Every structure is written in C-alpha cells, then in structure tokens.
Amino acid sequence: MPKHIAFIGLGAMGFPMAKRLCQAGFHLDIVLHRHRQPVEELVGMGATLVDSVATACRNADVIISILPSDKEMAEVLLNADVRGSVRPGTILLEMTSGTPNMMAKVEDVYVDLGCHVLDAPVSGGTIGAANGSLTVMAGGNQEIIDKLSSIFDVLAKQVFTVGQVGDGKAIKAINQMLAGVHMVAASEAIRLAQHLHIDMERLKDVVAASSGASWMFLNKIDTVLARNFEPGFKLDLMKKDIRIALDEGKQIPLPITGLVHELYQLMSSQNGDEDFSVISTLAP
Ligand code: NDP
C-alpha cells in the first residue's frame, strides 16, 4: 500500500485533499510555492516541507498533482530536475483539469521513466475536497487505480474508470462545459425571478421538483442572492475549462458553449479570481 506521497498544488482543492491524507496517516512531502498558510498548517499535521518538487518526488511512492492548468503541469511535471528525481515504479496521480494533449505529453515522459500514470481530474468542489466526497474521472490502467484505492477511499465518493490516460481530462472538460453553461442559465433565471419579485424559497422548492432543476441552480442560488463570490472555483479556471472543451471540439459546432465562454472572458480581467458564480452579475 502506498504511504509516501509527494503532494503538489496546495490550493482551494489540493489543500483540503492533502489535509485529509495527512489525517488518514499518509506521509506527505510538500513544497512552498507562494502561499505559506497551507504549508504551515500541513507541517503542523506531520507533512514534511522540502526544498523542491524534485526532492519531494525522490522519495515518493505516489506523486499527486492538482495544479491550475497545462502551463503549471508542464512547469512542474516536465521540469528536468523533477524528471531526474522520480524513481521507476512511482505512480503519478495527475488530478489537474488540463488538456488531453498535455496529459499525453506527461504520460510519454513518465512512462519512459518507468513510472505508472493515472489521469484523474475531479469534480465536487472545495466542499467535496474537504469531506472526501469527490468524483474522480480516472483514465488509465485498472490495476493502478486499484493500487491507489487507499488514497481514493480518503478523497472520493466515486471513482469512475473512464478509459485511457487523457480520457479523464476530456470527460472533465465536458462536465465543465455543462457546469459553465448551467451557471449562466441559473444566473438569468435568478435575475428574472428578482425582476418579477418571486419568493426565492418557493422558487427553489418548485424548481427542485420540476424539469428546470440543475445542480448549479439549486446549489448556487443562495450565494448568488447574498452576492458572496468567495472562491470556491475561480472564474478564470472555469474560463480555462470551457476553452479546453471548445478546443477539443473545434471541428464541430458548439455555439452555446462558445457564447458562454465569451461571457466568462468579458469578466475575466476584473473578476477572474472570484468564484465563477460572479458571472451572475454580468450586465453586457
Ligand atoms: P488554486 O489556484 O486554488 O490552486 C492551485 C495551487 O497550485 C496553488 O496551491 C498554487 O500555489 C499551486 N501552484 C501553482 N503553480 C505551482 C508550481 N509551479 N509549483 C508548485 N505549486 C504550484 O486552484 P484549485 O485548487 O481551485 O484548482 C486546481 C485544479 O483543480 C484546477 O485545474 C481546477 O480547474 C481543478 N478543480 C477545481 C475545483 C474547485 O472547486 N476549485 C473543482 C474541481 C476541479 P500558490 O497558491 O502558492 O501559488
């Protein structure tokens, strides 16, 4: 059973996931990037702060990475020192919502190094990360997925085996195009309800029992009405995910997705670091 984890990416998702793994008895090696607070808290829970990702990877049975995007995946995982430090047999559990293309590049490099690679983006948000109820979309070898069951038991409620390495990233992008479109649709519905002076609690009850219901409407209406846009999931990350879906589908028409991407793009420079539900305040 893997015990020693190099955990890279201690953000809104990675930090609560790393905390759960520490609490479950895994030994984590972590690195400081910009923010000290998650590092200090994890060290207080028994994690070891090391000087570089390469050092973290040197002793790891499993490397877990959950970084913002392709750019950071390349910077971290394709870095020459990191590549020089991983041992054959190490498992890379790559959980970033990146592109299938970047995942394929990373897979090629790590397979050449004698490592096993799982492509495993997640859904469930920061609440799912904190309470261990994430959905994992795992692309890769079932034997490797099974070897990581003790880690998945701590992090996830459901682990779907979705195909080859890269298929996890593709399915995550499809989920995100739906989530991004649903958030815009929910925003317009809430705006119309306000305009019509509808009782919001009644609206929630009715929609929850009707055909217009969506996870996004039911779960985001309260924070949208309270104008609480603490991330959560940053608008810029949603914009990135919808872009991945559009790029993967560039040979087919995806007009609604394209329009919704433009709306997120409009808000990106001012509101990119706020929760993506801030799209509800857009007045184009
Ligand atoms: P954040 O921006 O909150 O966190 C990113 C983390 O990566 C930060 O800890 C950052 O460190 C670290 N990081 C960035 N560059 C480096 C580097 N070169 N070396 C080491 N660490 C680095 O993102 P999230 O946690 O929200 O998202 C992570 C991934 O998960 C994204 O792909 C996102 O799309 C996906 N996701 C997010 C969800 C959410 O609800 N937030 C839900 C499901 C998936 P520092 O802050 O110190 O710069």
PDB file of N, CA and C in Angstrom, residues 105-189:
ATOM      1  N   LYS A 105       1.491  14.223 -23.204  1.00  0.00           N
ATOM      2  CA  LYS A 105       2.928  14.562 -23.138  1.00  0.00           C
ATOM      3  C   LYS A 105       3.522  14.082 -21.820  1.00  0.00           C
ATOM      4  N   VAL A 106       2.790  14.359 -20.736  1.00  0.00           N
ATOM      5  CA  VAL A 106       3.265  13.964 -19.409  1.00  0.00           C
ATOM      6  C   VAL A 106       3.353  12.426 -19.329  1.00  0.00           C
ATOM      7  N   GLU A 107       2.342  11.759 -19.865  1.00  0.00           N
ATOM      8  CA  GLU A 107       2.359  10.288 -19.826  1.00  0.00           C
ATOM      9  C   GLU A 107       3.594   9.741 -20.536  1.00  0.00           C
ATOM     10  N   ASP A 108       3.867  10.270 -21.743  1.00  0.00           N
ATOM     11  CA  ASP A 108       5.031   9.775 -22.512  1.00  0.00           C
ATOM     12  C   ASP A 108       6.304   9.868 -21.683  1.00  0.00           C
ATOM     13  N   VAL A 109       6.494  11.041 -21.044  1.00  0.00           N
ATOM     14  CA  VAL A 109       7.723  11.265 -20.278  1.00  0.00           C
ATOM     15  C   VAL A 109       7.803  10.305 -19.090  1.00  0.00           C
ATOM     16  N   TYR A 110       6.695  10.167 -18.348  1.00  0.00           N
ATOM     17  CA  TYR A 110       6.753   9.355 -17.117  1.00  0.00           C
ATOM     18  C   TYR A 110       6.795   7.859 -17.425  1.00  0.00           C
ATOM     19  N   VAL A 111       6.163   7.442 -18.502  1.00  0.00           N
ATOM     20  CA  VAL A 111       6.259   6.021 -18.881  1.00  0.00           C
ATOM     21  C   VAL A 111       7.702   5.708 -19.282  1.00  0.00           C
ATOM     22  N   ASP A 112       8.345   6.634 -19.999  1.00  0.00           N
ATOM     23  CA  ASP A 112       9.772   6.451 -20.344  1.00  0.00           C
ATOM     24  C   ASP A 112      10.647   6.341 -19.100  1.00  0.00           C
ATOM     25  N   LEU A 113      10.218   7.010 -18.022  1.00  0.00           N
ATOM     26  CA  LEU A 113      10.989   6.954 -16.768  1.00  0.00           C
ATOM     27  C   LEU A 113      10.671   5.693 -15.950  1.00  0.00           C
ATOM     28  N   GLY A 114       9.763   4.874 -16.474  1.00  0.00           N
ATOM     29  CA  GLY A 114       9.412   3.633 -15.764  1.00  0.00           C
ATOM     30  C   GLY A 114       8.312   3.827 -14.731  1.00  0.00           C
ATOM     31  N   CYS A 115       7.595   4.953 -14.837  1.00  0.00           N
ATOM     32  CA  CYS A 115       6.512   5.235 -13.871  1.00  0.00           C
ATOM     33  C   CYS A 115       5.162   4.785 -14.432  1.00  0.00           C
ATOM     34  N   HIS A 116       4.169   4.736 -13.544  1.00  0.00           N
ATOM     35  CA  HIS A 116       2.783   4.480 -13.950  1.00  0.00           C
ATOM     36  C   HIS A 116       2.035   5.800 -13.869  1.00  0.00           C
ATOM     37  N   VAL A 117       1.105   6.013 -14.793  1.00  0.00           N
ATOM     38  CA  VAL A 117       0.425   7.309 -14.843  1.00  0.00           C
ATOM     39  C   VAL A 117      -1.085   7.114 -14.816  1.00  0.00           C
ATOM     40  N   LEU A 118      -1.739   7.877 -13.944  1.00  0.00           N
ATOM     41  CA  LEU A 118      -3.211   7.935 -13.943  1.00  0.00           C
ATOM     42  C   LEU A 118      -3.641   9.369 -14.186  1.00  0.00           C
ATOM     43  N   ASP A 119      -4.593   9.529 -15.075  1.00  0.00           N
ATOM     44  CA  ASP A 119      -5.171  10.839 -15.397  1.00  0.00           C
ATOM     45  C   ASP A 119      -6.480  10.905 -14.604  1.00  0.00           C
ATOM     46  N   ALA A 120      -6.532  11.768 -13.565  1.00  0.00           N
ATOM     47  CA  ALA A 120      -7.672  11.655 -12.647  1.00  0.00           C
ATOM     48  C   ALA A 120      -8.197  13.003 -12.170  1.00  0.00           C
ATOM     49  N   PRO A 121      -8.758  13.798 -13.080  1.00  0.00           N
ATOM     50  CA  PRO A 121      -9.389  15.041 -12.616  1.00  0.00           C
ATOM     51  C   PRO A 121     -10.595  14.741 -11.726  1.00  0.00           C
ATOM     52  N   VAL A 122     -11.038  15.782 -11.041  1.00  0.00           N
ATOM     53  CA  VAL A 122     -12.095  15.579 -10.039  1.00  0.00           C
ATOM     54  C   VAL A 122     -13.225  16.586 -10.219  1.00  0.00           C
ATOM     55  N   SER A 123     -14.368  16.227  -9.649  1.00  0.00           N
ATOM     56  CA  SER A 123     -15.487  17.156  -9.516  1.00  0.00           C
ATOM     57  C   SER A 123     -15.982  17.055  -8.076  1.00  0.00           C
ATOM     58  N   GLY A 124     -16.682  18.091  -7.633  1.00  0.00           N
ATOM     59  CA  GLY A 124     -17.199  18.068  -6.261  1.00  0.00           C
ATOM     60  C   GLY A 124     -16.830  19.311  -5.488  1.00  0.00           C
ATOM     61  N   GLY A 125     -15.944  20.122  -6.060  1.00  0.00           N
ATOM     62  CA  GLY A 125     -15.632  21.419  -5.462  1.00  0.00           C
ATOM     63  C   GLY A 125     -14.879  21.328  -4.162  1.00  0.00           C
ATOM     64  N   THR A 126     -14.743  22.481  -3.531  1.00  0.00           N
ATOM     65  CA  THR A 126     -13.942  22.550  -2.308  1.00  0.00           C
ATOM     66  C   THR A 126     -14.640  21.819  -1.149  1.00  0.00           C
ATOM     67  N   ILE A 127     -15.961  21.760  -1.200  1.00  0.00           N
ATOM     68  CA  ILE A 127     -16.682  21.022  -0.144  1.00  0.00           C
ATOM     69  C   ILE A 127     -16.398  19.531  -0.291  1.00  0.00           C
ATOM     70  N   GLY A 128     -16.457  19.051  -1.521  1.00  0.00           N
ATOM     71  CA  GLY A 128     -16.139  17.637  -1.778  1.00  0.00           C
ATOM     72  C   GLY A 128     -14.703  17.307  -1.415  1.00  0.00           C
ATOM     73  N   ALA A 129     -13.799  18.267  -1.653  1.00  0.00           N
ATOM     74  CA  ALA A 129     -12.388  18.039  -1.291  1.00  0.00           C
ATOM     75  C   ALA A 129     -12.244  17.954   0.224  1.00  0.00           C
ATOM     76  N   ALA A 130     -12.995  18.789   0.935  1.00  0.00           N
ATOM     77  CA  ALA A 130     -12.875  18.822   2.402  1.00  0.00           C
ATOM     78  C   ALA A 130     -13.521  17.611   3.064  1.00  0.00           C
ATOM     79  N   ASN A 131     -14.623  17.115   2.480  1.00  0.00           N
ATOM     80  CA  ASN A 131     -15.283  15.991   3.168  1.00  0.00           C
ATOM     81  C   ASN A 131     -15.068  14.637   2.483  1.00  0.00           C
ATOM     82  N   GLY A 132     -14.174  14.613   1.509  1.00  0.00           N
ATOM     83  CA  GLY A 132     -13.799  13.329   0.901  1.00  0.00           C
ATOM     84  C   GLY A 132     -14.876  12.737   0.018  1.00  0.00           C
ATOM     85  N   SER A 133     -15.649  13.615  -0.620  1.00  0.00           N
ATOM     86  CA  SER A 133     -16.741  13.089  -1.453  1.00  0.00           C
ATOM     87  C   SER A 133     -16.574  13.479  -2.922  1.00  0.00           C
ATOM     88  N   LEU A 134     -15.329  13.586  -3.368  1.00  0.00           N
ATOM     89  CA  LEU A 134     -15.089  13.957  -4.767  1.00  0.00           C
ATOM     90  C   LEU A 134     -15.532  12.844  -5.719  1.00  0.00           C
ATOM     91  N   THR A 135     -15.804  13.254  -6.949  1.00  0.00           N
ATOM     92  CA  THR A 135     -15.966  12.297  -8.045  1.00  0.00           C
ATOM     93  C   THR A 135     -14.655  12.305  -8.822  1.00  0.00           C
ATOM     94  N   VAL A 136     -14.072  11.132  -9.030  1.00  0.00           N
ATOM     95  CA  VAL A 136     -12.812  11.035  -9.776  1.00  0.00           C
ATOM     96  C   VAL A 136     -13.098  10.428 -11.138  1.00  0.00           C
ATOM     97  N   MET A 137     -12.522  11.037 -12.189  1.00  0.00           N
ATOM     98  CA  MET A 137     -12.683  10.545 -13.564  1.00  0.00           C
ATOM     99  C   MET A 137     -11.339   9.968 -13.984  1.00  0.00           C
ATOM    100  N   ALA A 138     -11.152   8.680 -13.754  1.00  0.00           N
ATOM    101  CA  ALA A 138      -9.815   8.093 -13.856  1.00  0.00           C
ATOM    102  C   ALA A 138      -9.583   7.443 -15.214  1.00  0.00           C
ATOM    103  N   GLY A 139      -8.610   7.988 -15.937  1.00  0.00           N
ATOM    104  CA  GLY A 139      -8.177   7.379 -17.192  1.00  0.00           C
ATOM    105  C   GLY A 139      -6.868   6.656 -16.953  1.00  0.00           C
ATOM    106  N   GLY A 140      -6.822   5.381 -17.301  1.00  0.00           N
ATOM    107  CA  GLY A 140      -5.585   4.632 -17.109  1.00  0.00           C
ATOM    108  C   GLY A 140      -5.887   3.190 -16.761  1.00  0.00           C
ATOM    109  N   ASN A 141      -4.833   2.523 -16.320  1.00  0.00           N
ATOM    110  CA  ASN A 141      -4.866   1.093 -16.078  1.00  0.00           C
ATOM    111  C   ASN A 141      -5.628   0.748 -14.780  1.00  0.00           C
ATOM    112  N   GLN A 142      -6.580  -0.192 -14.884  1.00  0.00           N
ATOM    113  CA  GLN A 142      -7.394  -0.544 -13.699  1.00  0.00           C
ATOM    114  C   GLN A 142      -6.528  -1.051 -12.541  1.00  0.00           C
ATOM    115  N   GLU A 143      -5.454  -1.753 -12.886  1.00  0.00           N
ATOM    116  CA  GLU A 143      -4.574  -2.297 -11.828  1.00  0.00           C
ATOM    117  C   GLU A 143      -3.975  -1.146 -10.999  1.00  0.00           C
ATOM    118  N   ILE A 144      -3.640  -0.056 -11.666  1.00  0.00           N
ATOM    119  CA  ILE A 144      -3.055   1.098 -10.959  1.00  0.00           C
ATOM    120  C   ILE A 144      -4.143   1.804 -10.152  1.00  0.00           C
ATOM    121  N   ILE A 145      -5.321   1.914 -10.735  1.00  0.00           N
ATOM    122  CA  ILE A 145      -6.439   2.505  -9.987  1.00  0.00           C
ATOM    123  C   ILE A 145      -6.662   1.696  -8.701  1.00  0.00           C
ATOM    124  N   ASP A 146      -6.638   0.378  -8.821  1.00  0.00           N
ATOM    125  CA  ASP A 146      -6.848  -0.479  -7.636  1.00  0.00           C
ATOM    126  C   ASP A 146      -5.736  -0.278  -6.614  1.00  0.00           C
ATOM    127  N   LYS A 147      -4.494  -0.118  -7.092  1.00  0.00           N
ATOM    128  CA  LYS A 147      -3.368   0.084  -6.159  1.00  0.00           C
ATOM    129  C   LYS A 147      -3.542   1.351  -5.337  1.00  0.00           C
ATOM    130  N   LEU A 148      -4.277   2.327  -5.898  1.00  0.00           N
ATOM    131  CA  LEU A 148      -4.454   3.609  -5.203  1.00  0.00           C
ATOM    132  C   LEU A 148      -5.752   3.655  -4.402  1.00  0.00           C
ATOM    133  N   SER A 149      -6.373   2.505  -4.191  1.00  0.00           N
ATOM    134  CA  SER A 149      -7.694   2.527  -3.545  1.00  0.00           C
ATOM    135  C   SER A 149      -7.636   3.162  -2.149  1.00  0.00           C
ATOM    136  N   SER A 150      -6.514   2.983  -1.442  1.00  0.00           N
ATOM    137  CA  SER A 150      -6.449   3.554  -0.083  1.00  0.00           C
ATOM    138  C   SER A 150      -6.429   5.083  -0.143  1.00  0.00           C
ATOM    139  N   ILE A 151      -5.900   5.639  -1.221  1.00  0.00           N
ATOM    140  CA  ILE A 151      -5.910   7.102  -1.400  1.00  0.00           C
ATOM    141  C   ILE A 151      -7.307   7.550  -1.835  1.00  0.00           C
ATOM    142  N   PHE A 152      -7.869   6.859  -2.808  1.00  0.00           N
ATOM    143  CA  PHE A 152      -9.212   7.243  -3.273  1.00  0.00           C
ATOM    144  C   PHE A 152     -10.248   7.119  -2.150  1.00  0.00           C
ATOM    145  N   ASP A 153     -10.065   6.131  -1.283  1.00  0.00           N
ATOM    146  CA  ASP A 153     -11.027   5.983  -0.165  1.00  0.00           C
ATOM    147  C   ASP A 153     -11.067   7.240   0.697  1.00  0.00           C
ATOM    148  N   VAL A 154      -9.926   7.929   0.803  1.00  0.00           N
ATOM    149  CA  VAL A 154      -9.847   9.128   1.643  1.00  0.00           C
ATOM    150  C   VAL A 154     -10.418  10.351   0.906  1.00  0.00           C
ATOM    151  N   LEU A 155     -10.290  10.367  -0.413  1.00  0.00           N
ATOM    152  CA  LEU A 155     -10.601  11.594  -1.163  1.00  0.00           C
ATOM    153  C   LEU A 155     -11.966  11.578  -1.853  1.00  0.00           C
ATOM    154  N   ALA A 156     -12.457  10.398  -2.182  1.00  0.00           N
ATOM    155  CA  ALA A 156     -13.564  10.357  -3.145  1.00  0.00           C
ATOM    156  C   ALA A 156     -14.718   9.482  -2.707  1.00  0.00           C
ATOM    157  N   LYS A 157     -15.889   9.866  -3.197  1.00  0.00           N
ATOM    158  CA  LYS A 157     -17.076   9.034  -3.000  1.00  0.00           C
ATOM    159  C   LYS A 157     -17.204   8.064  -4.177  1.00  0.00           C
ATOM    160  N   GLN A 158     -16.854   8.549  -5.378  1.00  0.00           N
ATOM    161  CA  GLN A 158     -16.981   7.707  -6.567  1.00  0.00           C
ATOM    162  C   GLN A 158     -15.732   7.840  -7.425  1.00  0.00           C
ATOM    163  N   VAL A 159     -15.233   6.705  -7.875  1.00  0.00           N
ATOM    164  CA  VAL A 159     -14.100   6.698  -8.809  1.00  0.00           C
ATOM    165  C   VAL A 159     -14.578   5.991 -10.076  1.00  0.00           C
ATOM    166  N   PHE A 160     -14.697   6.742 -11.153  1.00  0.00           N
ATOM    167  CA  PHE A 160     -15.121   6.163 -12.424  1.00  0.00           C
ATOM    168  C   PHE A 160     -13.884   5.847 -13.259  1.00  0.00           C
ATOM    169  N   THR A 161     -13.816   4.634 -13.767  1.00  0.00           N
ATOM    170  CA  THR A 161     -12.768   4.309 -14.738  1.00  0.00           C
ATOM    171  C   THR A 161     -13.326   4.697 -16.095  1.00  0.00           C
ATOM    172  N   VAL A 162     -12.658   5.650 -16.762  1.00  0.00           N
ATOM    173  CA  VAL A 162     -13.288   6.238 -17.954  1.00  0.00           C
ATOM    174  C   VAL A 162     -12.573   5.899 -19.254  1.00  0.00           C
ATOM    175  N   GLY A 163     -11.456   5.165 -19.193  1.00  0.00           N
ATOM    176  CA  GLY A 163     -10.752   4.812 -20.429  1.00  0.00           C
ATOM    177  C   GLY A 163      -9.257   5.004 -20.259  1.00  0.00           C
ATOM    178  N   GLN A 164      -8.634   5.477 -21.342  1.00  0.00           N
ATOM    179  CA  GLN A 164      -7.180   5.646 -21.354  1.00  0.00           C
ATOM    180  C   GLN A 164      -6.775   6.956 -20.679  1.00  0.00           C
ATOM    181  N   VAL A 165      -5.473   7.074 -20.418  1.00  0.00           N
ATOM    182  CA  VAL A 165      -4.937   8.353 -19.955  1.00  0.00           C
ATOM    183  C   VAL A 165      -5.301   9.419 -20.998  1.00  0.00           C
ATOM    184  N   GLY A 166      -5.874  10.517 -20.541  1.00  0.00           N
ATOM    185  CA  GLY A 166      -6.357  11.574 -21.449  1.00  0.00           C
ATOM    186  C   GLY A 166      -7.882  11.622 -21.466  1.00  0.00           C
ATOM    187  N   ASP A 167      -8.507  10.462 -21.320  1.00  0.00           N
ATOM    188  CA  ASP A 167      -9.977  10.434 -21.340  1.00  0.00           C
ATOM    189  C   ASP A 167     -10.552  11.101 -20.091  1.00  0.00           C
ATOM    190  N   GLY A 168      -9.841  11.033 -18.981  1.00  0.00           N
ATOM    191  CA  GLY A 168     -10.285  11.740 -17.770  1.00  0.00           C
ATOM    192  C   GLY A 168     -10.362  13.233 -18.031  1.00  0.00           C
ATOM    193  N   LYS A 169      -9.304  13.763 -18.651  1.00  0.00           N
ATOM    194  CA  LYS A 169      -9.280  15.208 -18.943  1.00  0.00           C
ATOM    195  C   LYS A 169     -10.427  15.580 -19.897  1.00  0.00           C
ATOM    196  N   ALA A 170     -10.686  14.714 -20.883  1.00  0.00           N
ATOM    197  CA  ALA A 170     -11.740  15.013 -21.861  1.00  0.00           C
ATOM    198  C   ALA A 170     -13.112  15.014 -21.181  1.00  0.00           C
ATOM    199  N   ILE A 171     -13.369  14.024 -20.336  1.00  0.00           N
ATOM    200  CA  ILE A 171     -14.679  13.948 -19.664  1.00  0.00           C
ATOM    201  C   ILE A 171     -14.838  15.111 -18.694  1.00  0.00           C
ATOM    202  N   LYS A 172     -13.758  15.468 -18.025  1.00  0.00           N
ATOM    203  CA  LYS A 172     -13.826  16.627 -17.125  1.00  0.00           C
ATOM    204  C   LYS A 172     -14.192  17.889 -17.928  1.00  0.00           C
ATOM    205  N   ALA A 173     -13.619  18.062 -19.110  1.00  0.00           N
ATOM    206  CA  ALA A 173     -13.927  19.247 -19.926  1.00  0.00           C
ATOM    207  C   ALA A 173     -15.401  19.260 -20.335  1.00  0.00           C
ATOM    208  N   ILE A 174     -15.939  18.076 -20.617  1.00  0.00           N
ATOM    209  CA  ILE A 174     -17.363  18.000 -20.989  1.00  0.00           C
ATOM    210  C   ILE A 174     -18.229  18.360 -19.784  1.00  0.00           C
ATOM    211  N   ASN A 175     -17.854  17.849 -18.607  1.00  0.00           N
ATOM    212  CA  ASN A 175     -18.592  18.233 -17.391  1.00  0.00           C
ATOM    213  C   ASN A 175     -18.540  19.754 -17.193  1.00  0.00           C
ATOM    214  N   GLN A 176     -17.372  20.320 -17.436  1.00  0.00           N
ATOM    215  CA  GLN A 176     -17.204  21.748 -17.182  1.00  0.00           C
ATOM    216  C   GLN A 176     -17.964  22.611 -18.176  1.00  0.00           C
ATOM    217  N   MET A 177     -18.082  22.145 -19.441  1.00  0.00           N
ATOM    218  CA  MET A 177     -18.876  22.947 -20.377  1.00  0.00           C
ATOM    219  C   MET A 177     -20.324  22.970 -19.908  1.00  0.00           C
ATOM    220  N   LEU A 178     -20.805  21.845 -19.383  1.00  0.00           N
ATOM    221  CA  LEU A 178     -22.167  21.819 -18.843  1.00  0.00           C
ATOM    222  C   LEU A 178     -22.277  22.735 -17.615  1.00  0.00           C
ATOM    223  N   ALA A 179     -21.300  22.626 -16.720  1.00  0.00           N
ATOM    224  CA  ALA A 179     -21.357  23.418 -15.480  1.00  0.00           C
ATOM    225  C   ALA A 179     -21.326  24.917 -15.805  1.00  0.00           C
ATOM    226  N   GLY A 180     -20.478  25.298 -16.749  1.00  0.00           N
ATOM    227  CA  GLY A 180     -20.357  26.717 -17.101  1.00  0.00           C
ATOM    228  C   GLY A 180     -21.623  27.253 -17.744  1.00  0.00           C
ATOM    229  N   VAL A 181     -22.218  26.464 -18.624  1.00  0.00           N
ATOM    230  CA  VAL A 181     -23.466  26.870 -19.279  1.00  0.00           C
ATOM    231  C   VAL A 181     -24.598  26.913 -18.240  1.00  0.00           C
ATOM    232  N   HIS A 182     -24.662  25.893 -17.383  1.00  0.00           N
ATOM    233  CA  HIS A 182     -25.727  25.858 -16.368  1.00  0.00           C
ATOM    234  C   HIS A 182     -25.641  27.064 -15.431  1.00  0.00           C
ATOM    235  N   MET A 183     -24.420  27.493 -15.110  1.00  0.00           N
ATOM    236  CA  MET A 183     -24.282  28.642 -14.203  1.00  0.00           C
ATOM    237  C   MET A 183     -24.840  29.907 -14.845  1.00  0.00           C
ATOM    238  N   VAL A 184     -24.587  30.065 -16.140  1.00  0.00           N
ATOM    239  CA  VAL A 184     -25.127  31.240 -16.834  1.00  0.00           C
ATOM    240  C   VAL A 184     -26.653  31.150 -16.906  1.00  0.00           C
ATOM    241  N   ALA A 185     -27.164  29.967 -17.199  1.00  0.00           N
ATOM    242  CA  ALA A 185     -28.626  29.787 -17.261  1.00  0.00           C
ATOM    243  C   ALA A 185     -29.248  30.057 -15.890  1.00  0.00           C
ATOM    244  N   ALA A 186     -28.625  29.540 -14.835  1.00  0.00           N
ATOM    245  CA  ALA A 186     -29.149  29.766 -13.479  1.00  0.00           C
ATOM    246  C   ALA A 186     -29.134  31.255 -13.146  1.00  0.00           C
ATOM    247  N   SER A 187     -28.072  31.945 -13.554  1.00  0.00           N
ATOM    248  CA  SER A 187     -27.953  33.386 -13.281  1.00  0.00           C
ATOM    249  C   SER A 187     -29.104  34.156 -13.909  1.00  0.00           C
ATOM    250  N   GLU A 188     -29.435  33.803 -15.154  1.00  0.00           N
ATOM    251  CA  GLU A 188     -30.522  34.519 -15.833  1.00  0.00           C
ATOM    252  C   GLU A 188     -31.869  34.205 -15.185  1.00  0.00           C
ATOM    253  N   ALA A 189     -32.041  32.965 -14.750  1.00  0.00           N
ATOM    254  CA  ALA A 189     -33.298  32.592 -14.088  1.00  0.00           C
ATOM    255  C   ALA A 189     -33.451  33.370 -12.777  1.00  0.00           C
TER     256      ALA A 189
END
